[in-house]
Amino acid sequence: MTRHDVPKTALELRSTLTGDGVVTLGIEQFEVDDPTGSQVVIRVEAAPINPSDQGMLFAMGDASRASAVVGTGLPAVAVPVSDGAVAGQRGRVDQPMPVGNEGAGTVVAAGPDPTAQALLNKVVGFLSGNAYAQYRTIDASQCLVMQDGTDPADAAAAFVNPLTALGMIETMKTEGHTALVHTVGASNLGQILNRVCRADGIGLVNVVRSQEHVDLLREAGADVVCNSSDASFHNDLEDALRSTGATIAFDAIGGGELADTLLSAMERVAGEQADGFSRYGSDTHKQVYIYGGLDRGSTTLSRSYGMSWALGGWLLTPFLHKIGKEAVDRLRTRVADEITTTFAGSYGMVLSLEDAVDPEMVKRYAKMATGDKALVTPQA
């Protein structure tokens, strides 16, 4: 494609936090850069709103109080942000921030480098941090080429959830565990993780919060599902840990007592298999990684599980840097090969850029409800 096939300007979403405690998410016009070197221009056709996008979109503000911004020309929405949240984000105050971790579309222009030229007219998924836009100019290395005929909507979530699921399993194996626990089993990520574990023969304990989510995972073939709303949850969890041997958990809730509950249950099961009593607890190492913050409250620990345990944070990008290019390429290849099967996502709403800044739609997608994930379609 030549430069005249790409518009000189296009529309994008930008998020701006001000010192008076308001974050504004608005549609703005920008100039589309010509591709140079190994860069490509992508006509963005689909981009998901992942939980990891919410912090940049709304700066930890209260999206339930979203309101329309009037008199700014292009549509925008405002969300109040607490003084404490503003204080913790001073680096972004008064700075219009790009939003959207990942997306997909068709490469419509390319720089002269062969790696870029090879992507012309291909459908690609991409990771950029600014995906909520009609066009994006990025390096070819940020793209994942899909098989011919792939719908961009299927490729839109080719990075965050698929690589997170594979990254959790890689972490489990590297650290010497043989099975794992995941605390939002019915989420898009949870369903992908369930499919990967079933395909690879890995034990997985799915923790959910409702019978509806239990039924959803059972229908998807999940072997072990524990409902944290059931009175029998603690016993069910211990039974699940016995049957799978899981000693590592990935927790998207973050706040509250769930991490403590997981560690305590792991210790009780490990203690049953220990040789005699030790005042330091079992020798079995128990690990919980917090990778999300659905509960923004404090994480409460009782420390009733001996000394062989750890609680830490886990993020995808640092993990990918840690394992190196060869391992990342291996994971990416699997995602591209199985994007419509193992790594398929689902959406409860499809939004234009204008929809994405509509206060009522903001209140809906900011809830991050299971089964109601949003897909932004910038060309709509």
mmCIF file of C-alpha atoms in Angstrom:
data_model
loop_
_atom_site.group_PDB
_atom_site.id
_atom_site.type_symbol
_atom_site.label_atom_id
_atom_site.label_comp_id
_atom_site.label_asym_id
_atom_site.label_seq_id
_atom_site.Cartn_x
_atom_site.Cartn_y
_atom_site.Cartn_z
ATOM 1 C CA MET A 1 0.000 0.000 0.000
ATOM 2 C CA THR A 2 1.145 3.554 -0.562
ATOM 3 C CA ARG A 3 0.949 6.516 1.778
ATOM 4 C CA HIS A 4 -2.154 7.947 0.106
ATOM 5 C CA ASP A 5 -4.109 4.840 1.136
ATOM 6 C CA VAL A 6 -3.655 5.838 4.794
ATOM 7 C CA PRO A 7 -5.333 8.981 6.161
ATOM 8 C CA LYS A 8 -3.093 11.746 7.440
ATOM 9 C CA THR A 9 -5.178 12.053 10.608
ATOM 10 C CA ALA A 10 -7.308 9.626 12.584
ATOM 11 C CA LEU A 11 -9.094 9.317 15.921
ATOM 12 C CA GLU A 12 -7.884 7.783 19.165
ATOM 13 C CA LEU A 13 -8.794 7.622 22.862
ATOM 14 C CA ARG A 14 -6.706 9.500 25.424
ATOM 15 C CA SER A 15 -6.957 9.519 29.216
ATOM 16 C CA THR A 16 -5.978 12.650 31.145
ATOM 17 C CA LEU A 17 -5.824 12.917 34.940
ATOM 18 C CA THR A 18 -5.872 16.413 36.452
ATOM 19 C CA GLY A 19 -4.721 17.489 39.881
ATOM 20 C CA ASP A 20 -8.259 18.404 40.934
ATOM 21 C CA GLY A 21 -9.227 14.716 40.988
ATOM 22 C CA VAL A 22 -10.876 14.125 37.622
ATOM 23 C CA VAL A 23 -9.803 11.781 34.839
ATOM 24 C CA THR A 24 -11.173 12.514 31.381
ATOM 25 C CA LEU A 25 -11.334 9.832 28.698
ATOM 26 C CA GLY A 26 -11.903 11.488 25.364
ATOM 27 C CA ILE A 27 -11.693 11.051 21.617
ATOM 28 C CA GLU A 28 -8.857 13.067 20.086
ATOM 29 C CA GLN A 29 -7.472 13.573 16.608
ATOM 30 C CA PHE A 30 -3.848 12.692 15.857
ATOM 31 C CA GLU A 31 -1.483 12.544 12.906
ATOM 32 C CA VAL A 32 -0.762 9.086 11.529
ATOM 33 C CA ASP A 33 3.005 8.659 11.247
ATOM 34 C CA ASP A 34 4.571 7.359 8.048
ATOM 35 C CA PRO A 35 6.234 3.986 8.598
ATOM 36 C CA THR A 36 10.021 3.930 8.489
ATOM 37 C CA GLY A 37 12.514 1.098 8.746
ATOM 38 C CA SER A 38 10.746 -1.938 10.200
ATOM 39 C CA GLN A 39 7.556 -0.065 11.099
ATOM 40 C CA VAL A 40 4.072 -0.864 9.808
ATOM 41 C CA VAL A 41 0.765 0.996 9.829
ATOM 42 C CA ILE A 42 -2.163 -1.056 11.112
ATOM 43 C CA ARG A 43 -5.785 -0.277 10.354
ATOM 44 C CA VAL A 44 -7.071 -1.164 13.819
ATOM 45 C CA GLU A 45 -10.318 -3.095 13.658
ATOM 46 C CA ALA A 46 -10.688 -4.563 17.146
ATOM 47 C CA ALA A 47 -9.173 -4.024 20.607
ATOM 48 C CA PRO A 48 -10.389 -5.591 23.884
ATOM 49 C CA ILE A 49 -10.790 -3.801 27.206
ATOM 50 C CA ASN A 50 -8.891 -6.038 29.612
ATOM 51 C CA PRO A 51 -8.844 -5.591 33.388
ATOM 52 C CA SER A 52 -5.232 -4.451 32.969
ATOM 53 C CA ASP A 53 -6.473 -1.536 30.822
ATOM 54 C CA GLN A 54 -8.780 -0.142 33.477
ATOM 55 C CA GLY A 55 -6.103 1.566 35.561
ATOM 56 C CA MET A 56 -4.841 3.608 32.627
ATOM 57 C CA LEU A 57 -8.340 4.346 31.365
ATOM 58 C CA PHE A 58 -9.744 5.669 34.637
ATOM 59 C CA ALA A 59 -6.732 6.247 36.925
ATOM 60 C CA MET A 60 -8.292 4.184 39.742
ATOM 61 C CA GLY A 61 -11.320 6.486 39.685
ATOM 62 C CA ASP A 62 -14.933 5.634 40.500
ATOM 63 C CA ALA A 63 -16.351 4.758 37.084
ATOM 64 C CA SER A 64 -19.813 4.248 38.558
ATOM 65 C CA ARG A 65 -19.958 8.070 38.751
ATOM 66 C CA ALA A 66 -19.002 8.655 35.118
ATOM 67 C CA SER A 67 -20.539 11.702 33.470
ATOM 68 C CA ALA A 68 -20.447 13.223 29.994
ATOM 69 C CA VAL A 69 -18.097 16.115 29.285
ATOM 70 C CA VAL A 70 -19.767 18.908 27.336
ATOM 71 C CA GLY A 71 -18.288 21.707 25.286
ATOM 72 C CA THR A 72 -15.083 19.901 24.255
ATOM 73 C CA GLY A 73 -15.994 19.176 20.632
ATOM 74 C CA LEU A 74 -15.297 15.451 20.369
ATOM 75 C CA PRO A 75 -17.071 13.177 22.886
ATOM 76 C CA ALA A 76 -15.499 12.608 26.301
ATOM 77 C CA VAL A 77 -16.388 11.222 29.715
ATOM 78 C CA ALA A 78 -15.224 12.315 33.175
ATOM 79 C CA VAL A 79 -14.666 10.092 36.238
ATOM 80 C CA PRO A 80 -13.848 11.343 39.777
ATOM 81 C CA VAL A 81 -10.573 10.186 41.330
ATOM 82 C CA SER A 82 -9.810 10.240 45.057
ATOM 83 C CA ASP A 83 -7.053 12.460 46.465
ATOM 84 C CA GLY A 84 -5.086 9.384 47.470
ATOM 85 C CA ALA A 85 -5.244 7.917 43.973
ATOM 86 C CA VAL A 86 -4.169 11.232 42.446
ATOM 87 C CA ALA A 87 -1.226 11.436 44.853
ATOM 88 C CA GLY A 88 -0.082 7.992 43.778
ATOM 89 C CA GLN A 89 -0.144 8.947 40.088
ATOM 90 C CA ARG A 90 1.557 12.337 40.077
ATOM 91 C CA GLY A 91 3.674 11.313 37.105
ATOM 92 C CA ARG A 92 0.672 11.263 34.792
ATOM 93 C CA VAL A 93 -1.138 14.413 36.006
ATOM 94 C CA ASP A 94 -2.023 16.709 33.087
ATOM 95 C CA GLN A 95 -0.429 14.251 30.633
ATOM 96 C CA PRO A 96 -2.813 12.868 27.960
ATOM 97 C CA MET A 97 -2.084 9.138 28.098
ATOM 98 C CA PRO A 98 -2.582 6.608 25.289
ATOM 99 C CA VAL A 99 -4.746 3.622 26.201
ATOM 100 C CA GLY A 100 -5.332 0.070 25.021
ATOM 101 C CA ASN A 101 -2.744 -2.646 25.608
ATOM 102 C CA GLU A 102 -3.506 -4.778 22.566
ATOM 103 C CA GLY A 103 -5.545 -5.019 19.409
ATOM 104 C CA ALA A 104 -5.728 -6.399 15.900
ATOM 105 C CA GLY A 105 -6.162 -5.207 12.367
ATOM 106 C CA THR A 106 -4.773 -5.240 8.853
ATOM 107 C CA VAL A 107 -1.335 -3.921 7.899
ATOM 108 C CA VAL A 108 -1.980 -1.254 5.255
ATOM 109 C CA ALA A 109 1.472 0.329 4.911
ATOM 110 C CA ALA A 110 5.025 -0.705 5.722
ATOM 111 C CA GLY A 111 8.554 0.652 5.919
ATOM 112 C CA PRO A 112 11.253 -0.588 3.563
ATOM 113 C CA ASP A 113 12.663 -3.222 5.909
ATOM 114 C CA PRO A 114 11.840 -6.783 4.694
ATOM 115 C CA THR A 115 10.342 -7.710 8.081
ATOM 116 C CA ALA A 116 7.810 -4.908 7.653
ATOM 117 C CA GLN A 117 7.146 -5.527 3.961
ATOM 118 C CA ALA A 118 6.347 -9.168 4.735
ATOM 119 C CA LEU A 119 3.363 -8.057 6.836
ATOM 120 C CA LEU A 120 1.598 -6.010 4.146
ATOM 121 C CA ASN A 121 -2.097 -6.930 3.867
ATOM 122 C CA LYS A 122 -1.753 -9.431 6.725
ATOM 123 C CA VAL A 123 -4.090 -9.587 9.710
ATOM 124 C CA VAL A 124 -1.993 -9.170 12.840
ATOM 125 C CA GLY A 125 -2.486 -8.976 16.559
ATOM 126 C CA PHE A 126 -0.334 -6.353 18.230
ATOM 127 C CA LEU A 127 0.809 -5.173 21.643
ATOM 128 C CA SER A 128 1.340 -1.427 21.868
ATOM 129 C CA GLY A 129 -0.230 0.311 24.865
ATOM 130 C CA ASN A 130 -2.176 2.624 22.545
ATOM 131 C CA ALA A 131 -4.535 0.288 20.680
ATOM 132 C CA TYR A 132 -7.762 2.296 21.001
ATOM 133 C CA ALA A 133 -7.207 4.158 17.755
ATOM 134 C CA GLN A 134 -8.243 3.919 14.127
ATOM 135 C CA TYR A 135 -4.646 3.527 12.915
ATOM 136 C CA ARG A 136 -1.373 2.727 14.613
ATOM 137 C CA THR A 137 2.233 2.950 13.413
ATOM 138 C CA ILE A 138 4.345 0.428 15.329
ATOM 139 C CA ASP A 139 7.364 -1.814 14.836
ATOM 140 C CA ALA A 140 6.826 -5.136 13.106
ATOM 141 C CA SER A 141 8.277 -6.896 16.157
ATOM 142 C CA GLN A 142 5.181 -5.863 18.123
ATOM 143 C CA CYS A 143 2.947 -7.809 15.731
ATOM 144 C CA LEU A 144 1.821 -11.416 15.692
ATOM 145 C CA VAL A 145 0.887 -12.586 12.187
ATOM 146 C CA MET A 146 -2.310 -14.588 11.977
ATOM 147 C CA GLN A 147 -3.184 -17.360 9.563
ATOM 148 C CA ASP A 148 -4.930 -16.290 6.368
ATOM 149 C CA GLY A 149 -8.651 -15.745 6.864
ATOM 150 C CA THR A 150 -8.429 -14.884 10.571
ATOM 151 C CA ASP A 151 -11.027 -12.333 11.651
ATOM 152 C CA PRO A 152 -9.388 -9.354 13.407
ATOM 153 C CA ALA A 153 -11.965 -9.723 16.198
ATOM 154 C CA ASP A 154 -10.562 -13.201 16.887
ATOM 155 C CA ALA A 155 -6.999 -11.857 16.871
ATOM 156 C CA ALA A 156 -7.708 -8.823 19.064
ATOM 157 C CA ALA A 157 -6.808 -10.538 22.334
ATOM 158 C CA ALA A 158 -3.776 -12.469 21.104
ATOM 159 C CA PHE A 159 -1.329 -11.190 23.710
ATOM 160 C CA VAL A 160 -2.530 -10.375 27.221
ATOM 161 C CA ASN A 161 -4.756 -13.327 28.140
ATOM 162 C CA PRO A 162 -3.129 -16.064 26.016
ATOM 163 C CA LEU A 163 0.406 -15.188 27.053
ATOM 164 C CA THR A 164 -0.686 -14.727 30.667
ATOM 165 C CA ALA A 165 -2.179 -18.218 30.700
ATOM 166 C CA LEU A 166 0.930 -19.723 29.129
ATOM 167 C CA GLY A 167 3.139 -17.617 31.401
ATOM 168 C CA MET A 168 1.419 -18.941 34.499
ATOM 169 C CA ILE A 169 2.046 -22.494 33.366
ATOM 170 C CA GLU A 170 5.673 -21.737 32.486
ATOM 171 C CA THR A 171 6.142 -20.167 35.933
ATOM 172 C CA MET A 172 4.561 -23.198 37.584
ATOM 173 C CA LYS A 173 6.922 -25.568 35.783
ATOM 174 C CA THR A 174 10.038 -23.448 36.283
ATOM 175 C CA GLU A 175 9.441 -23.206 40.029
ATOM 176 C CA GLY A 176 8.938 -26.944 40.436
ATOM 177 C CA HIS A 177 5.162 -27.143 40.925
ATOM 178 C CA THR A 178 2.971 -29.648 39.099
ATOM 179 C CA ALA A 179 -0.521 -28.108 39.304
ATOM 180 C CA LEU A 180 -1.983 -24.670 39.953
ATOM 181 C CA VAL A 181 -4.913 -22.715 41.362
ATOM 182 C CA HIS A 182 -6.575 -19.812 39.559
ATOM 183 C CA THR A 183 -9.001 -17.529 41.368
ATOM 184 C CA VAL A 184 -11.133 -16.109 38.539
ATOM 185 C CA GLY A 185 -11.785 -19.348 36.736
ATOM 186 C CA ALA A 186 -14.804 -18.199 34.742
ATOM 187 C CA SER A 187 -13.152 -15.077 33.299
ATOM 188 C CA ASN A 188 -11.923 -14.964 29.695
ATOM 189 C CA LEU A 189 -8.426 -15.659 31.006
ATOM 190 C CA GLY A 190 -9.714 -18.427 33.250
ATOM 191 C CA GLN A 191 -11.477 -20.170 30.390
ATOM 192 C CA ILE A 192 -8.339 -19.995 28.264
ATOM 193 C CA LEU A 193 -6.230 -21.358 31.128
ATOM 194 C CA ASN A 194 -8.719 -24.197 31.574
ATOM 195 C CA ARG A 195 -8.433 -25.132 27.898
ATOM 196 C CA VAL A 196 -4.621 -25.033 27.970
ATOM 197 C CA CYS A 197 -4.428 -27.161 31.115
ATOM 198 C CA ARG A 198 -6.865 -29.714 29.706
ATOM 199 C CA ALA A 199 -4.902 -29.922 26.460
ATOM 200 C CA ASP A 200 -1.557 -30.228 28.254
ATOM 201 C CA GLY A 201 -2.693 -32.583 31.028
ATOM 202 C CA ILE A 202 -2.039 -30.109 33.860
ATOM 203 C CA GLY A 203 -4.013 -30.121 37.099
ATOM 204 C CA LEU A 204 -6.009 -26.924 37.614
ATOM 205 C CA VAL A 205 -8.171 -25.796 40.522
ATOM 206 C CA ASN A 206 -10.661 -23.197 39.297
ATOM 207 C CA VAL A 207 -11.991 -20.885 42.018
ATOM 208 C CA VAL A 208 -15.198 -19.007 41.139
ATOM 209 C CA ARG A 209 -17.812 -16.983 43.008
ATOM 210 C CA SER A 210 -21.183 -18.295 41.825
ATOM 211 C CA GLN A 211 -23.002 -21.456 40.781
ATOM 212 C CA GLU A 212 -23.472 -19.909 37.342
ATOM 213 C CA HIS A 213 -19.703 -19.815 36.945
ATOM 214 C CA VAL A 214 -19.414 -23.397 38.198
ATOM 215 C CA ASP A 215 -21.897 -24.504 35.537
ATOM 216 C CA LEU A 216 -20.077 -22.549 32.822
ATOM 217 C CA LEU A 217 -16.752 -24.218 33.581
ATOM 218 C CA ARG A 218 -18.280 -27.660 34.001
ATOM 219 C CA GLU A 219 -19.811 -27.324 30.533
ATOM 220 C CA ALA A 220 -16.360 -26.366 29.257
ATOM 221 C CA GLY A 221 -14.925 -29.603 30.627
ATOM 222 C CA ALA A 222 -13.262 -28.300 33.797
ATOM 223 C CA ASP A 223 -12.464 -31.132 36.207
ATOM 224 C CA VAL A 224 -12.094 -29.166 39.445
ATOM 225 C CA VAL A 225 -14.188 -26.101 40.317
ATOM 226 C CA CYS A 226 -14.628 -24.587 43.796
ATOM 227 C CA ASN A 227 -17.303 -22.007 44.548
ATOM 228 C CA SER A 228 -16.066 -19.523 47.157
ATOM 229 C CA SER A 229 -19.691 -18.619 47.934
ATOM 230 C CA ASP A 230 -20.497 -22.139 49.150
ATOM 231 C CA ALA A 231 -20.467 -22.905 52.873
ATOM 232 C CA SER A 232 -18.334 -25.946 52.043
ATOM 233 C CA PHE A 233 -15.705 -23.911 50.164
ATOM 234 C CA HIS A 234 -12.803 -24.516 52.546
ATOM 235 C CA ASN A 235 -13.367 -28.278 52.563
ATOM 236 C CA ASP A 236 -13.921 -28.316 48.794
ATOM 237 C CA LEU A 237 -10.693 -26.395 48.293
ATOM 238 C CA GLU A 238 -8.695 -28.840 50.397
ATOM 239 C CA ASP A 239 -10.191 -31.776 48.486
ATOM 240 C CA ALA A 240 -9.237 -30.063 45.219
ATOM 241 C CA LEU A 241 -5.664 -29.513 46.393
ATOM 242 C CA ARG A 242 -5.385 -33.161 47.436
ATOM 243 C CA SER A 243 -6.628 -34.416 44.085
ATOM 244 C CA THR A 244 -4.443 -32.125 41.960
ATOM 245 C CA GLY A 245 -1.376 -31.582 44.123
ATOM 246 C CA ALA A 246 -1.502 -27.849 43.425
ATOM 247 C CA THR A 247 0.959 -25.801 45.488
ATOM 248 C CA ILE A 248 0.979 -22.560 43.480
ATOM 249 C CA ALA A 249 -1.883 -20.113 42.916
ATOM 250 C CA PHE A 250 -2.469 -17.055 40.736
ATOM 251 C CA ASP A 251 -4.872 -14.612 42.330
ATOM 252 C CA ALA A 252 -6.635 -11.799 40.477
ATOM 253 C CA ILE A 253 -8.623 -10.667 43.526
ATOM 254 C CA GLY A 254 -5.676 -9.277 45.478
ATOM 255 C CA GLY A 255 -7.370 -7.802 48.534
ATOM 256 C CA GLY A 256 -9.096 -9.584 51.398
ATOM 257 C CA GLU A 257 -8.402 -13.038 52.791
ATOM 258 C CA LEU A 258 -8.377 -15.239 49.691
ATOM 259 C CA ALA A 259 -4.590 -15.480 49.387
ATOM 260 C CA ASP A 260 -4.445 -16.415 53.063
ATOM 261 C CA THR A 261 -7.160 -19.019 52.559
ATOM 262 C CA LEU A 262 -5.225 -20.594 49.698
ATOM 263 C CA LEU A 263 -1.975 -20.766 51.642
ATOM 264 C CA SER A 264 -3.726 -22.161 54.710
ATOM 265 C CA ALA A 265 -5.437 -24.895 52.705
ATOM 266 C CA MET A 266 -2.191 -25.809 50.948
ATOM 267 C CA GLU A 267 -0.455 -26.111 54.321
ATOM 268 C CA ARG A 268 -3.166 -28.322 55.817
ATOM 269 C CA VAL A 269 -2.975 -30.698 52.851
ATOM 270 C CA ALA A 270 0.832 -30.689 52.913
ATOM 271 C CA GLY A 271 0.795 -31.354 56.666
ATOM 272 C CA GLU A 272 -1.177 -34.543 56.103
ATOM 273 C CA GLN A 273 1.708 -35.861 54.033
ATOM 274 C CA ALA A 274 4.539 -34.685 56.325
ATOM 275 C CA ASP A 275 6.717 -37.060 58.327
ATOM 276 C CA GLY A 276 5.991 -36.051 61.880
ATOM 277 C CA PHE A 277 5.420 -32.668 63.499
ATOM 278 C CA SER A 278 7.521 -29.562 62.892
ATOM 279 C CA ARG A 279 6.965 -26.248 64.599
ATOM 280 C CA TYR A 280 8.045 -24.607 61.341
ATOM 281 C CA GLY A 281 5.284 -26.283 59.360
ATOM 282 C CA SER A 282 5.607 -28.518 56.324
ATOM 283 C CA ASP A 283 8.622 -28.438 54.017
ATOM 284 C CA THR A 284 6.356 -28.064 50.998
ATOM 285 C CA HIS A 285 6.804 -24.638 49.422
ATOM 286 C CA LYS A 286 3.503 -22.862 48.891
ATOM 287 C CA GLN A 287 3.327 -19.891 46.519
ATOM 288 C CA VAL A 288 0.597 -17.362 45.780
ATOM 289 C CA TYR A 289 1.108 -14.739 43.084
ATOM 290 C CA ILE A 290 -1.202 -11.731 42.997
ATOM 291 C CA TYR A 291 -1.578 -10.499 39.439
ATOM 292 C CA GLY A 292 -4.744 -8.390 39.673
ATOM 293 C CA GLY A 293 -6.680 -6.079 41.967
ATOM 294 C CA LEU A 294 -10.381 -6.790 41.686
ATOM 295 C CA ASP A 295 -10.469 -6.138 45.441
ATOM 296 C CA ARG A 296 -8.460 -2.979 46.091
ATOM 297 C CA GLY A 297 -8.491 -3.457 49.846
ATOM 298 C CA SER A 298 -5.647 -4.702 52.004
ATOM 299 C CA THR A 299 -4.390 -8.260 51.662
ATOM 300 C CA THR A 300 -4.843 -10.003 55.007
ATOM 301 C CA LEU A 301 -2.465 -12.782 56.093
ATOM 302 C CA SER A 302 -2.775 -14.906 59.227
ATOM 303 C CA ARG A 303 0.635 -16.576 58.731
ATOM 304 C CA SER A 304 -0.695 -19.891 59.938
ATOM 305 C CA TYR A 305 1.128 -21.955 57.322
ATOM 306 C CA GLY A 306 4.617 -22.494 58.630
ATOM 307 C CA MET A 307 7.671 -20.946 57.012
ATOM 308 C CA SER A 308 7.760 -22.530 53.539
ATOM 309 C CA TRP A 309 5.547 -20.068 51.702
ATOM 310 C CA ALA A 310 5.695 -16.908 49.653
ATOM 311 C CA LEU A 311 3.338 -14.193 48.460
ATOM 312 C CA GLY A 312 4.388 -12.000 45.560
ATOM 313 C CA GLY A 313 3.303 -10.106 42.509
ATOM 314 C CA TRP A 314 3.264 -11.447 38.957
ATOM 315 C CA LEU A 315 3.064 -9.403 35.767
ATOM 316 C CA LEU A 316 3.217 -10.567 32.173
ATOM 317 C CA THR A 317 5.724 -8.101 30.714
ATOM 318 C CA PRO A 318 8.505 -8.693 33.277
ATOM 319 C CA PHE A 319 7.940 -12.428 32.895
ATOM 320 C CA LEU A 320 8.384 -12.244 29.107
ATOM 321 C CA HIS A 321 11.586 -10.242 29.510
ATOM 322 C CA LYS A 322 12.846 -12.836 31.968
ATOM 323 C CA ILE A 323 12.350 -15.903 29.778
ATOM 324 C CA GLY A 324 13.958 -14.407 26.644
ATOM 325 C CA LYS A 325 13.128 -14.119 22.962
ATOM 326 C CA GLU A 326 13.348 -17.811 22.040
ATOM 327 C CA ALA A 327 10.829 -18.844 24.697
ATOM 328 C CA VAL A 328 8.553 -15.887 23.904
ATOM 329 C CA ASP A 329 8.564 -16.790 20.200
ATOM 330 C CA ARG A 330 7.583 -20.345 21.090
ATOM 331 C CA LEU A 331 4.611 -19.123 23.125
ATOM 332 C CA ARG A 332 3.575 -16.603 20.462
ATOM 333 C CA THR A 333 3.624 -19.265 17.750
ATOM 334 C CA ARG A 334 1.305 -21.458 19.744
ATOM 335 C CA VAL A 335 -1.108 -18.560 20.265
ATOM 336 C CA ALA A 336 -1.240 -17.773 16.533
ATOM 337 C CA ASP A 337 -1.795 -21.438 15.655
ATOM 338 C CA GLU A 338 -4.652 -21.828 18.163
ATOM 339 C CA ILE A 339 -6.188 -18.333 18.210
ATOM 340 C CA THR A 340 -9.710 -19.524 17.296
ATOM 341 C CA THR A 341 -9.655 -22.610 19.527
ATOM 342 C CA THR A 342 -7.558 -22.791 22.697
ATOM 343 C CA PHE A 343 -7.094 -19.024 22.927
ATOM 344 C CA ALA A 344 -10.478 -17.853 21.681
ATOM 345 C CA GLY A 345 -12.084 -15.037 23.645
ATOM 346 C CA SER A 346 -15.699 -13.919 23.957
ATOM 347 C CA TYR A 347 -17.329 -10.521 24.380
ATOM 348 C CA GLY A 348 -20.515 -9.233 25.915
ATOM 349 C CA MET A 349 -20.464 -5.868 24.143
ATOM 350 C CA VAL A 350 -18.955 -4.307 21.031
ATOM 351 C CA LEU A 351 -18.185 -0.583 21.248
ATOM 352 C CA SER A 352 -17.290 2.176 18.818
ATOM 353 C CA LEU A 353 -14.896 4.865 20.047
ATOM 354 C CA GLU A 354 -17.937 7.022 20.844
ATOM 355 C CA ASP A 355 -19.544 4.158 22.769
ATOM 356 C CA ALA A 356 -16.348 3.758 24.801
ATOM 357 C CA VAL A 357 -16.781 7.288 26.208
ATOM 358 C CA ASP A 358 -20.526 7.060 26.739
ATOM 359 C CA PRO A 359 -21.112 7.305 30.526
ATOM 360 C CA GLU A 360 -23.613 4.452 30.641
ATOM 361 C CA MET A 361 -21.339 2.129 28.686
ATOM 362 C CA VAL A 362 -18.392 3.133 30.892
ATOM 363 C CA LYS A 363 -20.366 2.185 34.003
ATOM 364 C CA ARG A 364 -21.085 -1.182 32.425
ATOM 365 C CA TYR A 365 -17.686 -2.231 31.104
ATOM 366 C CA ALA A 366 -15.799 -0.848 34.118
ATOM 367 C CA LYS A 367 -17.510 -3.486 36.281
ATOM 368 C CA MET A 368 -15.399 -6.169 34.553
ATOM 369 C CA ALA A 369 -18.273 -8.615 34.967
ATOM 370 C CA THR A 370 -17.690 -12.194 33.845
ATOM 371 C CA GLY A 371 -19.219 -12.724 30.402
ATOM 372 C CA ASP A 372 -19.530 -8.991 29.678
ATOM 373 C CA LYS A 373 -16.096 -8.078 28.369
ATOM 374 C CA ALA A 374 -15.954 -5.164 25.918
ATOM 375 C CA LEU A 375 -14.426 -5.107 22.440
ATOM 376 C CA VAL A 376 -13.633 -1.703 20.941
ATOM 377 C CA THR A 377 -14.014 -1.440 17.161
ATOM 378 C CA PRO A 378 -12.350 1.873 16.206
ATOM 379 C CA GLN A 379 -13.502 1.787 12.585
ATOM 380 C CA ALA A 380 -17.211 1.643 13.527
#
